[in-house]
Coordinates of C-alpha atoms in Angstrom, one line a residue:
Chain Y
M1 CA -96.1 -116.3 23.4
A2 CA -95.4 -115.0 19.7
A3 CA -98.6 -113.3 18.8
P4 CA -99.9 -111.0 21.7
S5 CA -96.6 -109.4 21.6
A6 CA -96.9 -109.7 17.3
A7 CA -100.2 -107.6 17.3
G8 CA -98.5 -105.2 19.7
L9 CA -96.0 -104.5 17.5
G10 CA -97.8 -103.5 14.3
R11 CA -100.5 -101.2 16.7
R12 CA -97.2 -99.1 17.9
L13 CA -95.5 -99.8 14.8
R14 CA -99.5 -98.1 12.7
A15 CA -97.9 -95.6 15.2
W16 CA -95.3 -94.5 14.3
L17 CA -95.4 -94.4 10.7
P18 CA -97.5 -91.1 9.4
R19 CA -101.0 -90.9 8.1
I20 CA -99.3 -89.1 5.2
M21 CA -96.2 -90.8 3.8
P22 CA -94.0 -87.6 1.6
V23 CA -94.1 -88.4 -2.1
R24 CA -91.1 -86.5 -3.2
W25 CA -88.0 -86.3 0.2
S26 CA -85.4 -85.0 0.4
R27 CA -81.9 -87.4 1.5
Y28 CA -79.8 -84.3 2.8
D29 CA -80.2 -83.7 6.7
T30 CA -82.0 -80.6 7.7
S31 CA -78.2 -79.6 9.0
Y32 CA -77.6 -78.9 5.4
L33 CA -77.3 -76.0 3.5
E34 CA -77.4 -75.1 0.1
P35 CA -74.3 -74.6 -2.2
E36 CA -73.2 -70.8 -3.4
V37 CA -72.5 -70.2 -7.2
K38 CA -72.1 -66.7 -8.3
K39 CA -68.6 -66.1 -8.3
E40 CA -69.3 -61.9 -7.4
S41 CA -70.5 -63.5 -3.8
Y42 CA -67.0 -64.5 -3.3
Q43 CA -65.0 -62.0 -4.2
K44 CA -66.3 -59.2 -1.8
P45 CA -63.8 -58.3 0.8
V46 CA -64.4 -58.6 4.2
E47 CA -64.7 -55.7 5.3
E48 CA -67.8 -54.5 2.6
L49 CA -70.4 -58.3 4.4
T50 CA -73.3 -57.2 6.5
E51 CA -73.6 -59.0 9.9
E52 CA -76.2 -61.6 8.4
E53 CA -73.9 -62.2 5.6
R54 CA -71.3 -62.5 7.9
E55 CA -72.8 -65.5 10.5
Q56 CA -73.5 -66.5 7.2
M57 CA -70.3 -67.6 6.6
E58 CA -69.2 -68.8 9.7
L59 CA -72.2 -70.9 9.7
K60 CA -70.7 -72.5 6.5
T61 CA -67.7 -73.1 8.1
V62 CA -69.0 -75.8 10.2
R63 CA -72.3 -77.5 8.3
P64 CA -71.5 -80.2 5.3
I65 CA -73.1 -77.9 2.5
K66 CA -75.2 -80.1 -0.6
A67 CA -73.6 -81.4 -4.0
A68 CA -74.9 -78.6 -6.5
P69 CA -76.8 -80.4 -8.6
P70 CA -76.3 -80.0 -12.9
T71 CA -78.4 -77.6 -13.1
V72 CA -77.4 -75.2 -12.4
S73 CA -73.5 -73.3 -13.4
S74 CA -71.0 -70.5 -12.0
S75 CA -71.4 -70.0 -15.3
V76 CA -72.2 -65.8 -16.5
F77 CA -74.0 -66.8 -19.0
T78 CA -77.0 -69.1 -17.7
D79 CA -80.2 -67.7 -17.7
P80 CA -82.9 -69.7 -14.9
M81 CA -85.9 -68.6 -17.5
I82 CA -83.7 -70.7 -20.0
S83 CA -83.1 -73.5 -18.1
K84 CA -87.6 -73.9 -17.1
F85 CA -87.5 -74.2 -20.8
T86 CA -85.2 -75.5 -22.0
N87 CA -86.4 -78.7 -19.7
M88 CA -89.7 -78.4 -20.1
M89 CA -88.4 -79.2 -24.5
M90 CA -86.6 -82.6 -23.1
R91 CA -88.2 -85.3 -23.4
S92 CA -87.3 -89.2 -22.2
G93 CA -84.7 -87.3 -20.1
N94 CA -82.4 -85.9 -22.9
K95 CA -81.0 -83.0 -21.9
V96 CA -78.4 -83.0 -24.5
L97 CA -80.9 -83.2 -27.5
A98 CA -83.3 -80.3 -25.3
R99 CA -79.5 -78.0 -25.2
S100 CA -78.7 -77.9 -28.1
L101 CA -82.9 -76.9 -29.6
M102 CA -83.1 -74.3 -28.1
S103 CA -79.1 -72.8 -28.8
Q104 CA -79.9 -73.2 -32.7
T105 CA -82.9 -71.5 -31.6
L106 CA -81.6 -68.8 -30.1
E107 CA -79.1 -68.6 -32.5
T108 CA -81.4 -68.5 -35.4
I109 CA -84.0 -66.4 -33.7
K110 CA -80.2 -63.7 -34.2
R111 CA -79.7 -64.3 -37.1
K112 CA -83.0 -63.7 -38.7
Q113 CA -83.2 -60.2 -36.7
L114 CA -79.1 -59.6 -37.8
E115 CA -80.8 -60.3 -41.2
K116 CA -83.4 -57.6 -41.2
Y117 CA -81.5 -55.5 -39.4
H118 CA -79.0 -54.8 -41.4
K119 CA -80.9 -54.5 -44.0
A120 CA -83.4 -52.0 -42.6
P121 CA -82.8 -48.1 -43.6
E122 CA -80.6 -46.5 -40.7
N123 CA -84.1 -44.6 -38.6
E124 CA -85.0 -47.9 -37.7
K125 CA -82.5 -49.6 -37.0
E126 CA -82.9 -48.2 -33.2
T127 CA -85.7 -50.5 -33.0
I128 CA -84.8 -53.9 -34.0
E129 CA -84.7 -55.8 -31.2
C130 CA -81.3 -58.1 -32.2
N131 CA -80.8 -59.5 -28.3
P132 CA -82.2 -63.3 -28.5
Y133 CA -83.1 -63.1 -24.6
V134 CA -84.4 -60.2 -24.5
I135 CA -87.0 -61.6 -27.3
F136 CA -87.1 -64.4 -25.0
H137 CA -88.2 -63.3 -21.8
Q138 CA -90.7 -60.5 -24.0
A139 CA -92.4 -63.6 -25.7
L140 CA -93.1 -64.9 -22.7
K141 CA -94.7 -62.1 -20.5
N142 CA -96.4 -61.3 -23.3
C143 CA -98.0 -64.9 -24.1
Q144 CA -98.5 -65.2 -20.4
P145 CA -102.1 -65.4 -18.7
I146 CA -103.3 -62.9 -16.4
I147 CA -106.3 -64.2 -14.7
G148 CA -106.8 -68.5 -15.2
L149 CA -110.0 -70.9 -15.0
S150 CA -110.5 -74.1 -12.4
N151 CA -112.9 -76.8 -12.3
I152 CA -115.3 -76.0 -9.5
T153 CA -118.0 -78.6 -8.7
K154 CA -120.6 -77.5 -7.2
G155 CA -124.3 -78.9 -6.9
G156 CA -123.9 -81.8 -9.3
K157 CA -122.0 -79.3 -12.1
T158 CA -118.3 -78.9 -13.2
Y159 CA -118.2 -74.4 -13.1
Q160 CA -115.5 -72.9 -15.1
V161 CA -114.5 -70.9 -12.6
P162 CA -112.5 -67.6 -13.3
V163 CA -109.4 -67.5 -10.4
P164 CA -106.0 -65.7 -10.2
L165 CA -103.0 -67.4 -10.9
T166 CA -99.5 -67.3 -9.0
D167 CA -96.5 -66.2 -11.4
N168 CA -95.1 -70.0 -11.0
R169 CA -98.3 -71.0 -13.2
K170 CA -98.0 -68.3 -15.3
R171 CA -94.7 -69.0 -16.6
F172 CA -95.7 -72.8 -16.3
L173 CA -98.8 -71.8 -18.9
A174 CA -96.8 -69.6 -21.2
M175 CA -94.7 -71.5 -22.4
K176 CA -96.5 -74.7 -22.0
W177 CA -98.3 -73.3 -24.9
L178 CA -95.8 -72.1 -27.4
I179 CA -94.4 -76.0 -26.8
T180 CA -97.2 -77.9 -27.7
E181 CA -98.1 -74.7 -30.5
C182 CA -95.2 -75.9 -31.6
R183 CA -94.9 -79.7 -31.5
E184 CA -98.4 -79.9 -32.8
N185 CA -99.5 -77.2 -35.0
K186 CA -96.9 -77.3 -37.6
H187 CA -96.0 -79.3 -40.3
R188 CA -93.8 -82.1 -39.9
R189 CA -91.2 -81.7 -42.0
T190 CA -89.9 -78.3 -39.5
L191 CA -87.5 -78.6 -37.1
M192 CA -88.3 -77.4 -34.1
P193 CA -85.5 -74.6 -34.0
E194 CA -87.2 -73.5 -37.2
K195 CA -90.8 -73.5 -35.6
L196 CA -90.2 -72.0 -32.4
S197 CA -88.3 -68.7 -33.4
Q198 CA -90.8 -68.1 -35.4
E199 CA -93.5 -68.5 -32.4
L200 CA -91.3 -66.5 -30.5
L201 CA -91.0 -63.7 -33.0
L202 CA -94.6 -63.5 -33.6
A203 CA -94.8 -63.4 -29.1
F204 CA -93.1 -61.3 -29.0
N205 CA -94.9 -59.0 -31.4
N206 CA -97.4 -59.9 -29.7
E207 CA -99.0 -62.0 -32.7
G208 CA -99.8 -66.0 -33.3
P209 CA -101.5 -68.4 -32.6
V210 CA -100.2 -68.4 -28.8
I211 CA -101.8 -64.9 -27.9
K212 CA -104.6 -65.9 -29.7
K213 CA -104.9 -69.0 -27.2
K214 CA -104.3 -66.7 -24.1
H215 CA -107.3 -63.8 -25.5
V216 CA -109.2 -66.8 -25.8
L217 CA -108.7 -67.5 -21.8
H218 CA -109.1 -63.9 -21.3
K219 CA -112.5 -63.5 -23.2
M220 CA -113.2 -67.0 -21.4
A221 CA -113.1 -66.0 -17.4
E222 CA -114.9 -62.1 -18.2
A223 CA -117.8 -64.6 -20.3
N224 CA -118.0 -66.9 -17.0
R225 CA -117.8 -63.4 -14.5
A226 CA -121.1 -64.8 -12.4
Y227 CA -119.7 -68.2 -11.1
A228 CA -117.0 -66.6 -9.6
H229 CA -117.9 -66.1 -6.2
F230 CA -118.0 -70.0 -6.0
R231 CA -114.3 -69.2 -5.6
W232 CA -113.5 -69.8 -2.1
W233 CA -110.1 -69.4 -1.4
Chain Z
Q1 CA -57.9 -45.5 -44.0
L2 CA -59.5 -48.7 -42.2
D3 CA -63.0 -47.6 -43.2
R4 CA -63.5 -51.1 -45.3
G5 CA -67.3 -49.1 -46.4
C6 CA -65.0 -47.3 -49.0
A7 CA -62.4 -49.6 -49.6
L8 CA -62.4 -51.5 -53.0
H9 CA -65.3 -52.2 -54.8
T10 CA -63.1 -54.4 -57.3
A11 CA -63.9 -56.0 -60.7
A12 CA -62.8 -60.2 -60.2
R13 CA -60.0 -59.7 -61.8
A14 CA -58.6 -56.3 -61.1
G15 CA -55.6 -56.5 -59.9
L16 CA -54.9 -53.3 -56.7
S17 CA -53.1 -51.6 -54.6
S18 CA -54.2 -50.3 -50.9
V19 CA -52.1 -49.8 -47.9
P20 CA -52.1 -52.1 -46.1
S21 CA -53.1 -50.8 -42.1
Q22 CA -51.0 -49.6 -39.5
D23 CA -51.9 -47.9 -37.0
V24 CA -55.0 -47.2 -34.8
P25 CA -57.1 -44.5 -35.7
A26 CA -58.5 -42.1 -32.7
G27 CA -61.7 -42.9 -32.3
K28 CA -62.1 -47.0 -34.0
P29 CA -60.0 -49.2 -31.2
R30 CA -62.3 -51.9 -33.2
A31 CA -61.6 -51.2 -36.2
V32 CA -57.7 -52.5 -36.1
F33 CA -58.9 -56.5 -36.4
H34 CA -59.2 -55.3 -40.2
T35 CA -57.2 -54.5 -42.8
S36 CA -57.7 -53.5 -45.6
E37 CA -55.9 -55.0 -48.7
S38 CA -58.7 -58.0 -50.8
D39 CA -55.6 -59.2 -52.4
P40 CA -53.7 -62.6 -50.9
A41 CA -50.7 -62.2 -53.2
K42 CA -50.0 -58.6 -50.7
H43 CA -50.4 -60.4 -47.1
T44 CA -47.5 -60.5 -44.9
E45 CA -46.7 -61.1 -41.7
Q46 CA -48.4 -57.9 -40.3
H47 CA -51.5 -58.7 -41.2
E48 CA -51.7 -61.7 -39.3
G49 CA -54.7 -61.9 -36.9
R50 CA -56.2 -60.2 -39.3
L51 CA -59.5 -60.3 -41.2
Y52 CA -59.9 -58.8 -44.7
N53 CA -62.6 -59.2 -47.3
I54 CA -64.0 -60.4 -50.4
P55 CA -66.0 -59.3 -52.2
L56 CA -69.5 -61.1 -52.6
E57 CA -69.4 -61.2 -56.6
E58 CA -65.8 -62.9 -56.3
V59 CA -66.7 -65.0 -53.8
K60 CA -70.0 -66.7 -56.1
A61 CA -67.6 -67.1 -58.8
V62 CA -64.3 -68.3 -57.2
F63 CA -66.2 -70.3 -54.3
P64 CA -69.6 -71.8 -55.7
H65 CA -68.8 -74.6 -53.7
G66 CA -65.9 -75.6 -51.1
L67 CA -66.9 -72.8 -48.3
P68 CA -67.9 -74.5 -44.8
R69 CA -71.5 -74.0 -44.5
R70 CA -71.4 -72.4 -40.8
F71 CA -69.3 -69.2 -42.8
Q72 CA -72.0 -69.9 -45.9
Q73 CA -74.4 -68.6 -43.4
Q74 CA -72.0 -66.4 -41.8
I75 CA -71.7 -64.5 -45.4
Q76 CA -75.9 -63.7 -45.6
T77 CA -75.8 -63.3 -41.8
F78 CA -73.7 -60.3 -41.8
N79 CA -73.4 -59.8 -45.6
E80 CA -69.8 -59.6 -45.6
A81 CA -67.2 -62.3 -46.4
R82 CA -64.0 -61.3 -44.0
V83 CA -61.3 -64.2 -43.5
M84 CA -58.2 -64.2 -41.7
V85 CA -54.6 -64.2 -42.5
R86 CA -53.4 -66.8 -40.6
K87 CA -50.1 -68.2 -40.3
P88 CA -50.5 -71.2 -41.8
A89 CA -51.6 -69.4 -45.0
L90 CA -49.2 -66.9 -45.1
E91 CA -46.8 -69.9 -44.9
L92 CA -48.1 -71.7 -47.7
L93 CA -49.0 -68.7 -49.9
A94 CA -44.8 -68.4 -49.3
Y95 CA -44.3 -71.5 -50.6
L96 CA -46.7 -70.9 -54.0
K97 CA -44.6 -67.8 -54.7
G98 CA -40.9 -68.8 -54.5
S99 CA -41.5 -72.4 -55.9
N100 CA -39.7 -73.0 -59.3
F101 CA -42.7 -74.6 -61.6
S102 CA -39.9 -76.2 -63.5
H103 CA -40.2 -78.4 -61.2
P104 CA -42.6 -81.3 -60.6
A105 CA -46.0 -80.5 -58.7
V106 CA -45.3 -80.6 -54.9
R107 CA -47.5 -81.4 -52.8
Y108 CA -48.7 -79.7 -49.4
V109 CA -51.1 -81.1 -46.6
I110 CA -52.6 -79.1 -44.1
Y111 CA -53.2 -81.6 -40.9
G112 CA -54.5 -80.3 -37.5
E113 CA -56.7 -80.6 -34.8
R114 CA -60.7 -81.0 -35.0
G115 CA -62.0 -77.2 -36.1
T116 CA -58.7 -75.0 -36.2
G117 CA -59.2 -73.8 -39.8
K118 CA -58.0 -75.9 -42.5
T119 CA -60.3 -75.6 -44.8
M120 CA -60.1 -72.2 -45.0
T121 CA -56.5 -72.1 -45.0
L122 CA -57.1 -73.7 -48.4
C123 CA -60.2 -71.5 -49.6
H124 CA -57.1 -68.7 -48.9
V125 CA -54.9 -70.2 -51.5
V126 CA -57.3 -70.8 -54.0
H127 CA -58.7 -67.5 -53.5
Y128 CA -54.8 -66.5 -54.2
C129 CA -54.7 -68.3 -56.8
S130 CA -58.0 -67.3 -58.8
R131 CA -56.9 -64.0 -58.2
Q132 CA -53.2 -64.7 -59.7
G133 CA -55.0 -66.2 -62.5
W134 CA -54.3 -70.0 -62.0
L135 CA -56.7 -72.5 -62.9
V136 CA -58.0 -73.7 -59.8
L137 CA -59.3 -77.7 -60.0
H138 CA -61.0 -77.8 -56.8
I139 CA -62.8 -80.3 -55.3
P140 CA -64.5 -79.5 -52.2
D141 CA -64.7 -82.6 -50.3
A142 CA -63.9 -86.2 -51.4
H143 CA -66.1 -87.5 -48.7
L144 CA -68.6 -87.6 -49.8
W145 CA -67.2 -88.9 -52.8
V146 CA -67.1 -92.1 -51.5
K147 CA -69.7 -91.9 -48.9
N148 CA -74.3 -91.6 -49.6
C149 CA -74.3 -92.5 -53.2
K150 CA -77.2 -93.5 -54.4
E151 CA -76.8 -94.3 -57.6
L152 CA -74.2 -96.3 -58.9
L153 CA -73.2 -97.0 -62.6
H154 CA -71.1 -100.3 -64.4
S155 CA -68.2 -98.2 -65.9
A156 CA -68.8 -98.2 -69.5
Y157 CA -65.1 -97.9 -70.8
K158 CA -63.7 -100.2 -67.7
K159 CA -64.8 -103.4 -66.9
D160 CA -64.4 -103.2 -62.9
R161 CA -64.9 -99.8 -62.1
L162 CA -68.0 -97.9 -60.7
D163 CA -69.4 -94.4 -61.8
Q164 CA -70.6 -91.7 -60.0
P165 CA -73.5 -89.9 -62.2
L166 CA -75.0 -87.9 -59.5
Q167 CA -71.8 -86.8 -57.8
A168 CA -69.4 -86.0 -61.1
S169 CA -72.6 -83.7 -62.9
V170 CA -72.7 -81.7 -59.4
W171 CA -68.8 -81.1 -59.8
L172 CA -68.2 -80.8 -63.0
K173 CA -71.6 -77.8 -62.7
N174 CA -69.5 -75.9 -60.3
F175 CA -66.1 -76.0 -62.6
K176 CA -67.9 -75.0 -65.2
S177 CA -68.8 -71.4 -63.4
S178 CA -65.2 -71.1 -61.5
N179 CA -63.4 -71.8 -65.0
E180 CA -65.3 -70.5 -67.5
R181 CA -62.2 -68.3 -69.5
F182 CA -60.2 -71.4 -68.6
L183 CA -62.2 -74.0 -71.0
Q184 CA -62.9 -72.0 -74.4
E185 CA -58.7 -71.9 -74.7
I186 CA -57.5 -75.0 -74.1
K187 CA -58.0 -78.2 -76.2
T188 CA -58.3 -81.5 -76.2
Q189 CA -55.5 -83.8 -77.5
K190 CA -57.6 -86.3 -78.3
K191 CA -60.6 -88.3 -80.0
Y192 CA -63.3 -89.4 -77.0
M193 CA -66.2 -91.7 -77.7
W194 CA -68.9 -91.1 -75.5
G195 CA -70.7 -94.3 -76.3
K196 CA -71.7 -95.0 -79.7
H197 CA -72.2 -91.6 -81.1
E198 CA -71.6 -89.5 -79.2
S199 CA -67.3 -88.3 -79.3
T200 CA -66.3 -85.5 -78.7
E201 CA -62.6 -84.6 -82.0
E202 CA -59.4 -83.8 -81.1
G203 CA -58.6 -79.7 -81.2
R204 CA -62.5 -78.6 -79.9
P205 CA -62.6 -76.6 -76.2
L206 CA -62.4 -78.0 -72.7
G207 CA -65.5 -76.4 -72.8
E208 CA -67.2 -79.1 -75.5
V209 CA -65.6 -82.5 -72.6
V210 CA -68.2 -80.2 -69.8
E211 CA -70.9 -80.2 -71.6
Q212 CA -71.4 -82.7 -72.1
G213 CA -70.8 -84.6 -69.0
L214 CA -73.2 -81.9 -67.7
A215 CA -75.6 -83.0 -71.2
R216 CA -75.5 -87.3 -70.3
A217 CA -75.6 -88.6 -66.7
R218 CA -74.3 -91.6 -67.7
S219 CA -70.8 -89.8 -68.7
A220 CA -70.1 -87.8 -66.1
S221 CA -67.5 -89.7 -64.5
D222 CA -65.9 -90.0 -67.6
A223 CA -66.1 -86.4 -68.4
V224 CA -64.4 -85.8 -65.7
G225 CA -61.9 -87.9 -66.7
V226 CA -60.8 -86.4 -69.0
V227 CA -60.6 -83.4 -67.4
L228 CA -58.1 -84.5 -65.2
R229 CA -55.9 -86.2 -67.3
E230 CA -56.2 -82.8 -70.6
L231 CA -55.2 -80.4 -67.6
K232 CA -52.5 -83.1 -66.7
Q233 CA -50.7 -83.3 -70.2
Q234 CA -51.6 -79.5 -70.5
S235 CA -49.8 -78.2 -67.8
H236 CA -45.9 -78.2 -68.2
R237 CA -46.0 -76.2 -71.0
G238 CA -46.7 -73.3 -69.3
S239 CA -49.6 -71.6 -70.8
F240 CA -51.9 -72.0 -67.6
R241 CA -51.4 -73.4 -63.8
L242 CA -52.8 -75.2 -62.4
L243 CA -53.7 -75.4 -58.6
V244 CA -55.2 -79.0 -57.3
A245 CA -56.9 -78.9 -54.3
V246 CA -58.4 -81.8 -52.6
D247 CA -60.6 -81.4 -49.0
G248 CA -60.5 -84.0 -47.2
V249 CA -57.9 -86.2 -49.5
N250 CA -57.7 -89.5 -46.7
A251 CA -60.7 -90.1 -48.3
L252 CA -59.2 -91.3 -51.3
W253 CA -57.1 -94.0 -49.5
G254 CA -59.1 -95.0 -47.2
R255 CA -62.9 -97.3 -46.9
T256 CA -66.1 -96.8 -48.7
T257 CA -69.5 -97.3 -46.7
L258 CA -70.5 -97.9 -50.7
S259 CA -71.8 -101.8 -52.5
K260 CA -72.0 -103.3 -55.0
E261 CA -75.7 -105.3 -56.0
D262 CA -74.6 -108.7 -54.1
K263 CA -73.6 -106.9 -51.0
S264 CA -69.8 -106.4 -51.7
P265 CA -67.9 -103.4 -50.7
V266 CA -66.4 -101.1 -53.2
S267 CA -62.8 -100.4 -52.5
P268 CA -61.8 -96.9 -53.6
E269 CA -59.8 -98.0 -56.3
E270 CA -63.7 -99.1 -58.3
L271 CA -64.3 -96.0 -58.5
T272 CA -63.8 -93.6 -61.4
L273 CA -63.9 -90.7 -60.0
V274 CA -61.6 -91.5 -57.0
H275 CA -59.3 -93.4 -59.6
N276 CA -58.7 -90.5 -61.4
L277 CA -58.4 -87.9 -58.5
R278 CA -55.9 -90.4 -57.4
K279 CA -54.2 -89.7 -61.0
M280 CA -53.6 -86.5 -60.3
V281 CA -52.2 -86.4 -57.0
R282 CA -49.0 -87.6 -57.7
N283 CA -46.2 -85.5 -58.0
D284 CA -45.1 -86.4 -62.0
W285 CA -46.0 -83.7 -64.0
S286 CA -45.0 -80.1 -63.2
G287 CA -46.5 -76.7 -64.1
G288 CA -48.8 -76.4 -60.5
A289 CA -49.3 -77.3 -57.3
I290 CA -51.6 -79.9 -55.7
V291 CA -52.5 -78.2 -51.8
T292 CA -54.6 -81.1 -49.7
T293 CA -56.6 -81.1 -46.6
L294 CA -56.3 -84.1 -44.2
S295 CA -60.3 -83.9 -42.4
Q296 CA -61.8 -86.4 -39.7
T297 CA -65.2 -85.2 -39.4
G298 CA -66.0 -86.7 -42.5
S299 CA -63.9 -89.3 -42.5
L300 CA -65.1 -92.8 -42.6
F301 CA -63.8 -95.5 -40.0
K302 CA -61.0 -93.7 -38.7
P303 CA -61.5 -92.5 -35.1
S304 CA -62.1 -89.4 -33.6
S305 CA -58.5 -87.9 -32.5
A306 CA -56.8 -88.8 -35.2
Y307 CA -55.5 -86.1 -36.7
T308 CA -52.1 -86.6 -38.2
P309 CA -51.3 -87.9 -41.6
Q310 CA -50.2 -90.8 -40.4
E311 CA -53.0 -91.8 -38.9
L312 CA -56.0 -90.3 -41.3
L313 CA -53.5 -91.7 -44.5
G314 CA -52.8 -94.8 -43.4
K315 CA -50.4 -96.7 -45.0
E316 CA -51.2 -96.8 -48.7
G317 CA -52.5 -92.9 -48.9
F318 CA -48.7 -91.6 -47.0
D319 CA -46.9 -94.1 -48.7
A320 CA -48.4 -92.3 -52.6
L321 CA -48.8 -88.7 -51.0
D322 CA -45.0 -89.2 -50.1
P323 CA -43.0 -87.1 -50.3
F324 CA -45.7 -84.0 -49.1
V325 CA -45.1 -81.0 -47.3
P326 CA -47.6 -80.7 -43.9
I327 CA -48.8 -77.6 -42.8
P328 CA -49.6 -77.8 -39.3
V329 CA -52.5 -75.3 -39.0
P330 CA -52.7 -74.4 -34.2
N331 CA -55.5 -73.2 -32.8
Y332 CA -56.5 -69.2 -32.2
S333 CA -53.8 -67.6 -30.5
P334 CA -54.1 -65.0 -28.1
R335 CA -53.7 -62.3 -30.5
E336 CA -56.1 -64.4 -33.5
F337 CA -58.8 -64.6 -30.2
E338 CA -58.5 -61.0 -29.5
S339 CA -59.4 -60.4 -33.6
C340 CA -61.7 -62.7 -33.6
Y341 CA -64.0 -62.0 -30.8
G342 CA -64.0 -57.8 -32.1
Y343 CA -64.6 -58.8 -35.2
Y344 CA -67.6 -60.2 -33.4
L345 CA -69.0 -57.5 -31.5
E346 CA -68.6 -55.2 -34.1
R347 CA -70.5 -56.8 -36.0
R348 CA -73.0 -56.9 -32.7
W349 CA -72.9 -61.1 -33.2
L350 CA -72.2 -61.2 -29.9
Q351 CA -75.4 -60.0 -28.8
H352 CA -75.6 -60.9 -24.4
E353 CA -74.8 -58.2 -22.3
K354 CA -72.3 -60.5 -20.2
A355 CA -70.5 -61.6 -23.9
L356 CA -69.3 -57.9 -23.6
T357 CA -68.1 -57.1 -20.4
E358 CA -63.6 -59.2 -19.5
D359 CA -65.2 -61.7 -17.5
G360 CA -67.6 -63.5 -20.3
K361 CA -64.4 -63.4 -23.0
A362 CA -62.1 -64.7 -20.7
E363 CA -65.5 -67.7 -20.0
L364 CA -65.4 -68.1 -24.0
Q365 CA -62.1 -68.5 -24.5
F366 CA -62.0 -70.8 -21.6
L367 CA -65.1 -72.8 -22.6
S368 CA -63.3 -72.5 -26.6
G369 CA -59.9 -73.4 -25.3
S370 CA -58.6 -71.1 -28.5
N371 CA -60.5 -73.9 -30.9
P372 CA -62.2 -71.4 -33.9
R373 CA -65.3 -74.3 -34.2
Q374 CA -66.1 -74.2 -30.2
L375 CA -65.6 -70.8 -30.3
D376 CA -68.0 -70.3 -33.5
R377 CA -70.3 -72.3 -31.5
L378 CA -70.4 -70.8 -28.8
A379 CA -71.1 -67.3 -30.1
G380 CA -74.3 -68.5 -32.1
P381 CA -76.7 -68.7 -28.8
L382 CA -75.5 -66.1 -27.1

């Protein structure tokens, strides 16, 4: 009696389990809504809201809301790009250290630029950028490659095929190059804020090893133009 | 009138007179936070919350050591040294101005929570005294004498004592650079032997003792002891006023992290420098004042929440320093916070766009809790 029902149970169980098991899955039910962290959205008076926003507000009164992750904050000074960069610098989950390194880097950039600013003559003062956030964003933008290479195997041989990159991939590559450059190619005893501030300032002026790496990648893509038709997406 | 640029290119010791700033000049609301009064002797309550400028040559002459590290970085970045005039400092200056120098030296202990400005208050007082022509004995951090010593020599003078040549020579060098003229005027009253062959005769200027300590590192700690002893004995005569300024005085009565060759721990009395400094901080001499600061930050084996004199000095230290005048240093008042914030804005230290808004300012005030050190650390990356 047990044996045929066991076999039947096994078959039914296998039919119920999906063939692909998702690796990352949320503990939240689909009815949970995202939390709203920005202060400005709560300060708007009720009359100014559009129809969709009114609907959203009514939905919030009945639906449960997910817990806000520790990385998002309602501070006016948060910047998602800086948080991403900090996460990429983090090692073994030591976010405290990564964040302090990031703030020391920004401070070092600011000090270097301010010293230059105070020593410069009057007419040059406007050209010197002292805001470390502006420098950071501009440096990242300058480091982003426009086109990337991807390995495609055809007929037994692997070719490096030029391929367009998504925005996320470009940002990731820029940040990754900056961090690896600072970790590997510097003198052992220089500290990370010092190295990073140097690299960011060079990248801001379109100089430095990271920009060179980007140009090398572009040249390789240009050289392999012939294989571009191997791409099928 | 409030323009710092035109104000005071003064020589280091020349006394000056200038009109203290009063009204808001039209078109320059931020300059209210500054005052052109560069002489601490003339600071009164109306200057409270304002920042006064110390010329850079004077900073190098008066403070070869003793300024906090972040403040030194700030001086280098902004190209100027601005110190805020606060109530505890004004109180101390009033006491010093009204003190009777024929009575024994009064001891003042500046205490407060972490990062509230105790060392800066001490530096303000040191600046005032050096402007007035006192001899300033400034020990920048007594904790440096009880921890992290690479070399400990057995003292040649007393059997059980230990010398610290490195720390003593560093201190002697800085002491010499800040008090040049006194070292020529004050003469020794006794003959001192440095080992078998070298000696300093009676009646030689104190500068020779300092040179001896710098030349021979072995006798540096003894040279420090000699200097302290001579100054203490001669201060009552009235030819000079003596200010003993010790930062982190709770190090003198705590424990040390040093150990002898047989790995037994060293207690502070066994160190020559600490022993001599303890004698200096006793109030059995007249003709000056003793201003000290408690500090938990560099202290050894003390919990981080301790800030009162009883907790940090322990029974031994409190009994040794008793009676003293306690001077508490609180966090920034709203007015002082505004002043500091305005100064950072004006020197372009706060660069973030949101930091210029009211929201940003409220957030900075909340996050720092009006604590000067937290505000400085928060404003760094912004």
